[in-house]
XYZ file of C-alpha atoms in Angstrom:
547
model
C -16.840 10.883 32.227
C -13.814 13.116 32.640
C -12.304 15.289 29.925
C -8.906 16.886 29.417
C -6.973 19.169 27.126
C -4.753 17.747 24.378
C -2.150 20.208 23.098
C -0.602 19.739 19.650
C 2.395 21.634 18.290
C 3.183 21.505 14.557
C 6.523 21.947 12.796
C 5.346 25.311 11.481
C 5.067 26.588 15.050
C 1.278 26.520 15.084
C -0.380 25.149 18.205
C -3.791 23.599 18.765
C -5.746 22.810 21.934
C -8.583 20.285 21.879
C -10.949 19.005 24.545
C -11.014 15.211 24.616
C -13.319 12.905 26.561
C -11.677 10.042 28.484
C -13.534 7.530 26.335
C -12.551 4.292 28.049
C -14.735 5.313 31.015
C -17.870 5.294 28.838
C -20.596 3.317 30.681
C -21.690 1.783 27.349
C -18.142 0.903 26.315
C -18.806 -2.796 25.658
C -22.085 -2.244 23.814
C -21.126 0.492 21.358
C -20.369 -0.132 17.684
C -16.919 1.335 17.165
C -15.763 -0.059 13.819
C -14.859 2.747 11.419
C -13.175 1.922 8.084
C -10.224 3.870 6.718
C -8.940 4.092 3.178
C -6.355 1.482 2.196
C -3.078 2.043 0.381
C -4.528 0.098 -2.550
C -7.391 2.580 -2.842
C -5.027 5.550 -2.754
C -2.810 4.096 -5.465
C -5.780 3.206 -7.666
C -7.291 6.665 -7.208
C -4.040 8.424 -8.112
C -3.526 6.112 -11.101
C -7.066 6.813 -12.304
C -6.561 10.568 -11.943
C -3.167 10.520 -13.675
C -4.402 8.395 -16.574
C -7.497 10.545 -17.140
C -5.665 13.827 -16.570
C -7.767 14.766 -13.538
C -6.609 17.053 -10.742
C -6.645 15.702 -7.173
C -7.807 17.927 -4.328
C -6.970 17.324 -0.667
C -9.648 18.356 1.844
C -9.395 18.359 5.632
C -12.523 18.921 7.726
C -12.186 21.285 10.694
C -12.952 19.656 14.067
C -14.655 16.961 12.034
C -16.268 14.964 14.834
C -18.051 18.073 16.118
C -19.644 18.672 12.699
C -21.610 15.449 12.735
C -25.201 14.984 13.772
C -26.350 14.959 17.405
C -26.031 11.181 17.492
C -25.624 10.825 21.273
C -29.033 12.171 22.264
C -30.499 8.662 22.174
C -28.384 7.801 25.226
C -27.754 9.913 28.303
C -24.008 10.542 28.429
C -22.525 13.180 30.721
C -19.053 14.616 31.250
C -17.319 16.616 33.958
C -16.111 19.876 32.343
C -12.597 21.195 32.724
C -12.407 24.519 34.638
C -12.046 26.586 31.451
C -15.194 25.065 29.922
C -17.161 25.408 33.163
C -16.237 29.074 33.324
C -17.165 29.671 29.678
C -20.580 28.029 30.200
C -21.110 29.700 33.588
C -21.473 26.345 35.328
C -21.271 25.683 39.019
C -18.498 23.540 40.452
C -20.621 20.383 40.724
C -22.519 20.699 37.422
C -21.971 18.283 34.506
C -22.512 18.689 30.766
C -24.504 16.370 28.523
C -22.888 15.226 25.288
C -24.996 15.741 22.157
C -22.448 14.694 19.533
C -19.798 11.981 19.343
C -16.967 14.315 20.271
C -13.256 13.547 20.396
C -12.310 10.774 22.779
C -15.546 8.775 22.600
C -14.820 5.301 21.268
C -17.670 5.549 18.759
C -16.706 9.017 17.491
C -14.839 7.855 14.338
C -17.735 5.578 13.377
C -20.363 8.281 13.879
C -18.309 10.667 11.726
C -17.931 8.049 8.993
C -21.686 7.379 8.976
C -22.364 11.109 8.707
C -19.990 11.448 5.738
C -21.570 8.419 4.070
C -25.061 9.907 4.449
C -23.892 13.250 3.096
C -22.192 11.834 0.003
C -25.125 9.575 -0.818
C -27.537 12.485 -0.434
C -25.707 14.500 -3.097
C -25.754 11.661 -5.613
C -22.649 9.531 -5.040
C -22.512 5.749 -4.742
C -20.351 3.989 -2.161
C -18.122 1.308 -3.658
C -18.781 -2.308 -2.783
C -15.038 -2.979 -2.765
C -14.078 0.015 -0.610
C -16.369 1.521 2.051
C -14.244 4.686 2.081
C -14.686 5.499 -1.612
C -17.657 6.986 -3.442
C -18.135 7.524 -7.172
C -20.341 9.630 -9.433
C -21.373 7.980 -12.676
C -22.486 9.722 -15.836
C -26.156 9.099 -16.589
C -25.332 8.995 -20.294
C -22.339 6.629 -20.354
C -22.379 4.870 -16.984
C -18.700 5.731 -16.575
C -17.358 7.423 -13.476
C -16.825 11.168 -13.753
C -15.493 11.575 -10.225
C -14.378 9.766 -7.074
C -14.085 10.849 -3.437
C -12.162 8.860 -0.826
C -11.902 9.392 2.919
C -9.399 8.593 5.631
C -11.224 9.745 8.782
C -11.359 13.532 8.202
C -8.931 13.675 5.254
C -10.424 13.440 1.765
C -8.996 12.995 -1.723
C -11.273 14.369 -4.440
C -10.782 13.920 -8.176
C -12.980 14.043 -11.235
C -13.748 15.450 -14.651
C -13.784 19.230 -14.348
C -15.659 19.413 -17.663
C -18.639 17.586 -16.151
C -21.335 19.934 -14.759
C -22.710 17.104 -12.628
C -19.327 16.556 -10.993
C -18.786 20.255 -10.326
C -22.227 20.402 -8.732
C -21.369 17.492 -6.431
C -18.045 19.043 -5.390
C -19.779 22.320 -4.527
C -22.441 20.493 -2.496
C -19.792 18.557 -0.577
C -17.843 21.743 0.093
C -20.964 23.403 1.490
C -21.795 20.418 3.712
C -18.898 20.921 6.164
C -16.397 23.466 7.417
C -12.903 22.999 6.012
C -9.360 24.131 6.208
C -8.353 25.549 2.796
C -8.433 22.784 0.191
C -5.021 21.905 -1.231
C -3.966 21.110 -4.775
C -0.736 20.048 -6.525
C 1.196 19.584 -3.252
C -0.246 18.200 -0.032
C 0.354 15.738 2.772
C -1.739 12.619 3.261
C -1.216 9.988 5.983
C 2.423 10.921 6.455
C 3.126 10.980 2.706
C 4.009 14.128 0.758
C 2.103 14.025 -2.537
C 2.961 16.212 -5.527
C 1.013 16.278 -8.794
C 3.058 17.443 -11.757
C 2.108 19.282 -14.920
C 1.805 15.949 -16.740
C -0.859 14.974 -14.132
C 1.419 12.271 -12.690
C 2.231 12.026 -8.985
C 5.351 11.787 -6.846
C 5.014 10.319 -3.346
C 7.767 11.043 -0.831
C 8.406 10.395 2.861
C 11.792 12.066 3.263
C 10.603 14.218 6.171
C 9.070 11.214 7.894
C 12.275 9.186 7.546
C 14.274 11.986 9.175
C 12.482 11.191 12.435
C 13.460 7.487 12.438
C 16.443 6.979 14.738
C 18.742 4.027 15.260
C 18.822 2.018 18.473
C 21.547 3.434 20.706
C 24.171 0.849 21.702
C 27.370 1.404 23.642
C 30.655 0.220 22.104
C 30.839 -2.491 24.766
C 27.332 -3.707 23.934
C 28.012 -3.802 20.200
C 30.646 -6.526 20.506
C 28.276 -8.838 22.443
C 26.701 -9.957 19.190
C 25.455 -13.331 20.424
C 23.972 -12.028 23.687
C 20.196 -11.927 24.083
C 18.653 -8.483 24.190
C 16.921 -6.984 27.219
C 13.185 -6.300 27.350
C 13.882 -2.577 27.102
C 15.914 -3.168 23.932
C 13.181 -5.431 22.573
C 10.606 -2.694 23.130
C 12.823 -0.172 21.354
C 13.385 -2.644 18.525
C 9.629 -3.009 18.041
C 9.212 0.769 18.005
C 11.936 1.304 15.400
C 10.684 -1.499 13.147
C 7.163 -0.130 13.491
C 8.342 3.270 12.287
C 10.171 1.667 9.362
C 7.106 -0.425 8.546
C 5.010 2.676 7.877
C 7.601 3.888 5.379
C 7.792 0.451 3.742
C 4.020 0.105 3.599
C 3.451 3.521 2.075
C 6.344 4.156 -0.335
C 9.287 1.796 0.289
C 8.735 -1.688 -1.170
C 12.493 -2.167 -1.661
C 12.922 -2.658 2.107
C 10.022 -5.102 2.523
C 11.950 -8.370 2.718
C 14.571 -7.146 5.165
C 11.905 -5.630 7.415
C 9.774 -8.763 7.370
C 12.693 -11.037 8.264
C 13.747 -8.797 11.153
C 10.205 -8.708 12.515
C 10.265 -12.509 12.671
C 13.399 -12.322 14.824
C 12.003 -10.100 17.586
C 11.222 -12.847 20.108
C 14.665 -14.484 19.794
C 16.647 -11.357 18.987
C 20.305 -10.932 19.883
C 22.557 -7.886 19.825
C 23.436 -8.817 16.256
C 19.741 -8.447 15.415
C 19.821 -4.916 16.828
C 22.833 -4.161 14.643
C 20.881 -5.473 11.651
C 17.954 -3.219 12.585
C 20.286 -0.221 12.684
C 21.677 -1.237 9.312
C 18.137 -1.266 7.911
C 17.489 2.193 9.374
C 20.646 3.501 7.700
C 19.528 2.004 4.384
C 16.105 3.601 4.728
C 17.807 6.956 5.332
C 20.091 6.454 2.335
C 17.058 5.949 0.072
C 14.811 8.552 1.702
C 14.816 10.743 -1.414
C 13.839 7.826 -3.665
C 10.186 8.499 -4.430
C 7.243 6.392 -5.513
C 5.825 7.621 -8.812
C 2.373 7.368 -10.351
C 2.643 7.824 -14.103
C -0.033 9.110 -16.478
C -0.532 6.007 -18.595
C -1.456 7.969 -21.703
C -3.231 5.311 -23.725
C -5.596 5.811 -26.670
C -8.124 3.518 -25.009
C -8.757 2.413 -21.419
C -9.032 -1.141 -22.771
C -5.251 -1.070 -23.167
C -4.719 -1.125 -19.388
C -3.325 -4.243 -17.746
C -2.798 -5.361 -14.162
C 0.347 -7.415 -13.532
C 1.243 -9.350 -10.388
C 4.770 -10.637 -9.772
C 4.978 -13.349 -7.081
C 7.942 -15.103 -5.503
C 8.831 -17.251 -2.490
C 11.971 -18.131 -0.516
C 11.933 -21.551 1.125
C 12.579 -21.866 4.889
C 14.567 -18.633 5.207
C 13.150 -17.667 8.623
C 14.316 -18.631 12.123
C 11.489 -21.170 12.541
C 12.066 -22.544 9.004
C 8.937 -20.855 7.710
C 9.060 -19.539 4.163
C 8.721 -15.989 2.908
C 6.263 -15.019 0.214
C 5.951 -11.757 -1.635
C 3.982 -10.108 -4.397
C 3.806 -6.762 -6.136
C 0.858 -5.627 -8.247
C 1.243 -2.939 -10.880
C -0.945 -1.130 -13.398
C 0.558 -0.783 -16.850
C -0.192 -1.150 -20.569
C -0.845 -4.372 -22.489
C 2.248 -3.742 -24.601
C 4.257 -4.991 -21.624
C 3.301 -8.531 -22.663
C 4.868 -7.961 -26.085
C 8.303 -7.385 -24.584
C 8.088 -3.604 -24.748
C 9.286 -1.466 -21.855
C 6.270 0.204 -20.260
C 5.612 2.515 -17.349
C 4.319 0.684 -14.276
C 2.342 2.172 -11.395
C 2.885 0.130 -8.241
C -0.500 -0.479 -6.617
C 0.076 -3.058 -3.886
C 2.949 -5.067 -2.424
C 3.562 -7.413 0.474
C 6.348 -9.457 2.031
C 5.622 -11.820 4.886
C 5.690 -15.271 6.383
C 3.641 -17.768 4.415
C 0.727 -19.264 6.370
C 1.917 -22.870 6.068
C 5.416 -24.332 6.351
C 6.440 -25.663 2.977
C 8.152 -28.988 2.291
C 9.488 -27.847 -1.063
C 10.079 -24.700 -3.053
C 7.037 -25.584 -5.169
C 4.851 -25.631 -2.060
C 6.110 -22.180 -1.077
C 5.701 -20.784 -4.598
C 2.103 -22.014 -4.765
C 1.231 -20.245 -1.508
C 2.854 -17.010 -2.668
C 1.144 -17.243 -6.044
C -2.213 -17.847 -4.365
C -1.846 -14.723 -2.210
C -0.747 -12.703 -5.223
C -3.667 -13.918 -7.341
C -6.157 -12.820 -4.700
C -4.647 -9.338 -4.502
C -4.502 -9.098 -8.295
C -8.161 -10.105 -8.544
C -9.226 -7.515 -5.988
C -7.200 -4.731 -7.620
C -8.878 -5.491 -10.939
C -12.298 -5.623 -9.287
C -11.893 -2.378 -7.356
C -10.458 -0.442 -10.290
C -13.284 -1.695 -12.505
C -15.843 -0.496 -9.973
C -14.000 2.791 -9.506
C -14.247 3.445 -13.253
C -17.962 2.645 -13.459
C -18.499 -1.124 -13.562
C -21.308 -2.612 -11.476
C -20.131 -5.227 -8.980
C -22.550 -8.093 -8.375
C -21.235 -10.160 -5.477
C -23.009 -13.220 -6.901
C -20.947 -12.919 -10.086
C -18.063 -10.553 -9.401
C -15.859 -12.246 -12.003
C -17.750 -10.335 -14.696
C -16.389 -7.055 -13.357
C -12.942 -8.571 -12.769
C -12.735 -9.710 -16.383
C -13.402 -6.203 -17.685
C -9.714 -5.457 -17.036
C -7.115 -8.101 -18.011
C -4.601 -9.471 -15.546
C -1.415 -11.518 -15.667
C 0.706 -13.256 -13.034
C 4.472 -13.484 -13.515
C 6.320 -16.333 -11.762
C 9.778 -17.893 -11.911
C 8.794 -21.390 -10.697
C 8.811 -23.610 -13.793
C 7.139 -26.577 -12.060
C 4.285 -24.333 -10.976
C 4.036 -22.837 -14.449
C 3.924 -26.266 -16.087
C 1.212 -27.490 -13.715
C -0.975 -24.461 -14.410
C -0.649 -24.687 -18.183
C -1.413 -28.390 -18.365
C -4.796 -27.774 -16.771
C -6.707 -29.817 -14.212
C -7.944 -32.439 -16.680
C -4.430 -33.375 -17.835
C -3.130 -34.251 -14.369
C -3.165 -37.368 -12.268
C -4.768 -37.451 -8.841
C -3.479 -34.628 -6.654
C -1.750 -33.156 -9.723
C 0.862 -35.858 -9.232
C 2.467 -33.868 -6.410
C 3.804 -35.344 -3.176
C 2.713 -32.259 -1.243
C -1.045 -32.824 -1.142
C -1.741 -29.583 0.740
C 0.103 -27.729 -1.994
C -1.751 -29.723 -4.645
C -5.142 -28.767 -3.237
C -4.146 -25.108 -3.045
C -2.822 -25.206 -6.597
C -6.066 -26.781 -7.839
C -8.072 -24.001 -6.194
C -5.697 -21.438 -7.666
C -6.106 -22.893 -11.153
C -9.883 -22.564 -10.918
C -9.516 -18.902 -9.924
C -7.111 -18.261 -12.798
C -9.625 -19.753 -15.213
C -12.548 -17.771 -13.783
C -10.556 -14.542 -13.963
C -9.065 -15.321 -17.392
C -5.737 -14.543 -15.787
C -2.652 -15.175 -17.883
C 0.458 -16.744 -16.357
C 3.922 -15.841 -17.640
C 7.276 -17.328 -16.680
C 10.551 -15.423 -16.298
C 13.911 -16.483 -14.916
C 14.718 -15.516 -11.321
C 16.952 -12.580 -12.256
C 13.984 -11.016 -14.058
C 11.515 -11.579 -11.208
C 10.503 -8.216 -9.770
C 9.047 -9.823 -6.621
C 12.485 -11.241 -5.772
C 13.062 -8.033 -3.797
C 10.148 -8.973 -1.524
C 11.529 -12.338 -0.423
C 15.297 -11.854 -0.256
C 16.926 -9.043 1.700
C 19.823 -8.649 -0.745
C 17.764 -8.566 -3.959
C 16.904 -4.880 -4.285
C 18.310 -4.030 -7.718
C 15.205 -4.701 -9.791
C 12.833 -2.907 -7.440
C 15.208 0.054 -7.271
C 15.231 0.199 -11.049
C 11.441 0.343 -11.200
C 11.341 3.084 -8.571
C 14.078 5.070 -10.331
C 12.996 4.647 -13.942
C 9.320 3.793 -13.516
C 9.460 1.205 -16.307
C 9.698 -2.557 -16.676
C 9.492 -5.201 -19.355
C 8.772 -8.924 -19.645
C 10.997 -10.780 -22.093
C 9.600 -14.077 -23.327
C 11.967 -17.057 -23.319
C 10.398 -20.023 -25.156
C 13.193 -22.332 -23.936
C 12.570 -21.331 -20.293
C 16.219 -21.417 -19.260
C 16.791 -20.615 -15.577
C 19.037 -17.745 -14.506
C 21.695 -20.189 -13.281
C 21.795 -22.073 -16.580
C 21.681 -18.844 -18.562
C 24.973 -17.848 -16.986
C 26.461 -21.241 -17.849
C 25.263 -20.949 -21.437
C 26.315 -17.279 -21.554
C 22.757 -16.269 -22.396
C 21.538 -12.728 -21.654
C 20.567 -12.231 -18.032
C 19.169 -9.305 -16.093
C 22.011 -6.967 -16.987
C 21.491 -7.272 -20.745
C 17.736 -7.914 -20.981
C 16.570 -5.264 -18.540
C 18.340 -2.183 -19.759
C 17.320 1.362 -19.082
C 14.734 2.812 -21.493
C 16.051 3.587 -24.961
C 15.736 7.330 -24.467
C 18.378 7.076 -21.740
C 22.005 5.934 -21.861
C 21.636 2.236 -22.648
C 25.264 1.580 -21.716
C 24.523 2.340 -18.072
C 23.065 -0.746 -16.410
C 21.421 -0.701 -12.996
C 23.462 -3.556 -11.528
C 25.158 -4.044 -8.190
C 28.463 -3.114 -9.848
C 26.937 0.088 -11.220
C 25.455 0.994 -7.829
C 28.826 0.475 -6.114
C 30.656 2.487 -8.750
C 28.107 5.316 -8.600
C 28.180 5.368 -4.790
C 31.992 5.623 -4.765
C 31.965 8.497 -7.251
C 29.239 10.280 -5.307
C 31.199 9.934 -2.046
C 34.330 11.334 -3.669
C 32.369 14.251 -5.095
C 30.834 14.986 -1.697
C 34.315 15.212 -0.179
C 35.274 17.783 -2.822
C 32.168 19.817 -2.011
């Protein structure tokens, strides 16, 4: 196989040169195992929430030339490479001599997997257990209590390390892991991870920002003449650029920008039939992302007297047939908070997972769409509960994983009254097919109800203007998500009469503006509404002109 130099230049001015094998020419290409897991966003958010709640410090570790530190895993197959002139000279090789590869070096398709397996062996050898729910996370449990005293996660060669610094066993493990590899200096308090700038404050909470990343997202360039051709189909070159821009925005949305999820998802569905107007909409989204680039995602230290006071909440919502092919959009957001949220008290919420996307099946009614969205949300809620339980020390038995799930309570919040009524009546109180015309939806709802019962998951109803997941299905509904990102708090107000948002306005009942005020310690007369945003933006613009 051939090899070549890859030169990398960083913003700081530092430069790096690395020899890389042209891996696609590997003679065993089709027979090699190449799957290598990477840490998910869910795992990162759960890890940071665990650290913040327990008051642990998070360390960031980056292994130097990681793939070259692994074992000599390629000796069981004869793999050779043609050295570049600089390497041949350094090894005093003749012009026609090749080199044999001992390790899975950079460029080989199985290199990430071999590195992962080496890390897994190392962490297990020093006493850690790999999680069942996350192959890129390992925990250390106390022999006395069975609770976790530390967790290590990996994303290829980047590691997040957190644990109880008062535990001698944990300190011993950290030292052993440090001695196992060569590292760049470990970072604390402020570090970058997967394109996200992470800062841990004195209160042990975290702030996640991507302002620098957003600065590199550019709009699609259009001439003035092209801009007015709004109904014209785009060219293949424009379509390619559109995909690239939306892909860049997607990374921001996936990591720290849930408020843009719905708009991004709808635009991605328009790529194949895009017009110039679609390109203008993409540029509008890019401008919005830039305008909110300094809005951060926060992980709060949920300072509770007992871990049993923790609660996972999932808000789910759906928008019927709002896509070009009449498919529906579903969305959910899962947060970790305190049980007092269910009592109507405003509580800090750590966003763990969110999604906006096309529902798998076209819905005949809004109920059918809501059931699909609720089903997806329930599955994510279940898995968040399961993984966090395992991360904190619970044993996960795949034959009866509900036991671990039920160790942490969960609740689903919906705004579909018909769906809420069907769930609370129970399976035994319904007619055949739950009495629904949509039999596919009925079957899915029946399955969902069984899962809710097995997980002891509560279901709460709120009107649509109090539905946090509304921002994940409708492009214009950002206010509530922005409030959570700004203030970090939310509340669920119980309405025994279950009056919809539309009827609440008719009856002059309190709606979002009056029920969901800012926390009491702030100015309660300032409401985060569209009117407030417009007023604040105007004042800010005027002030900028003065500056």
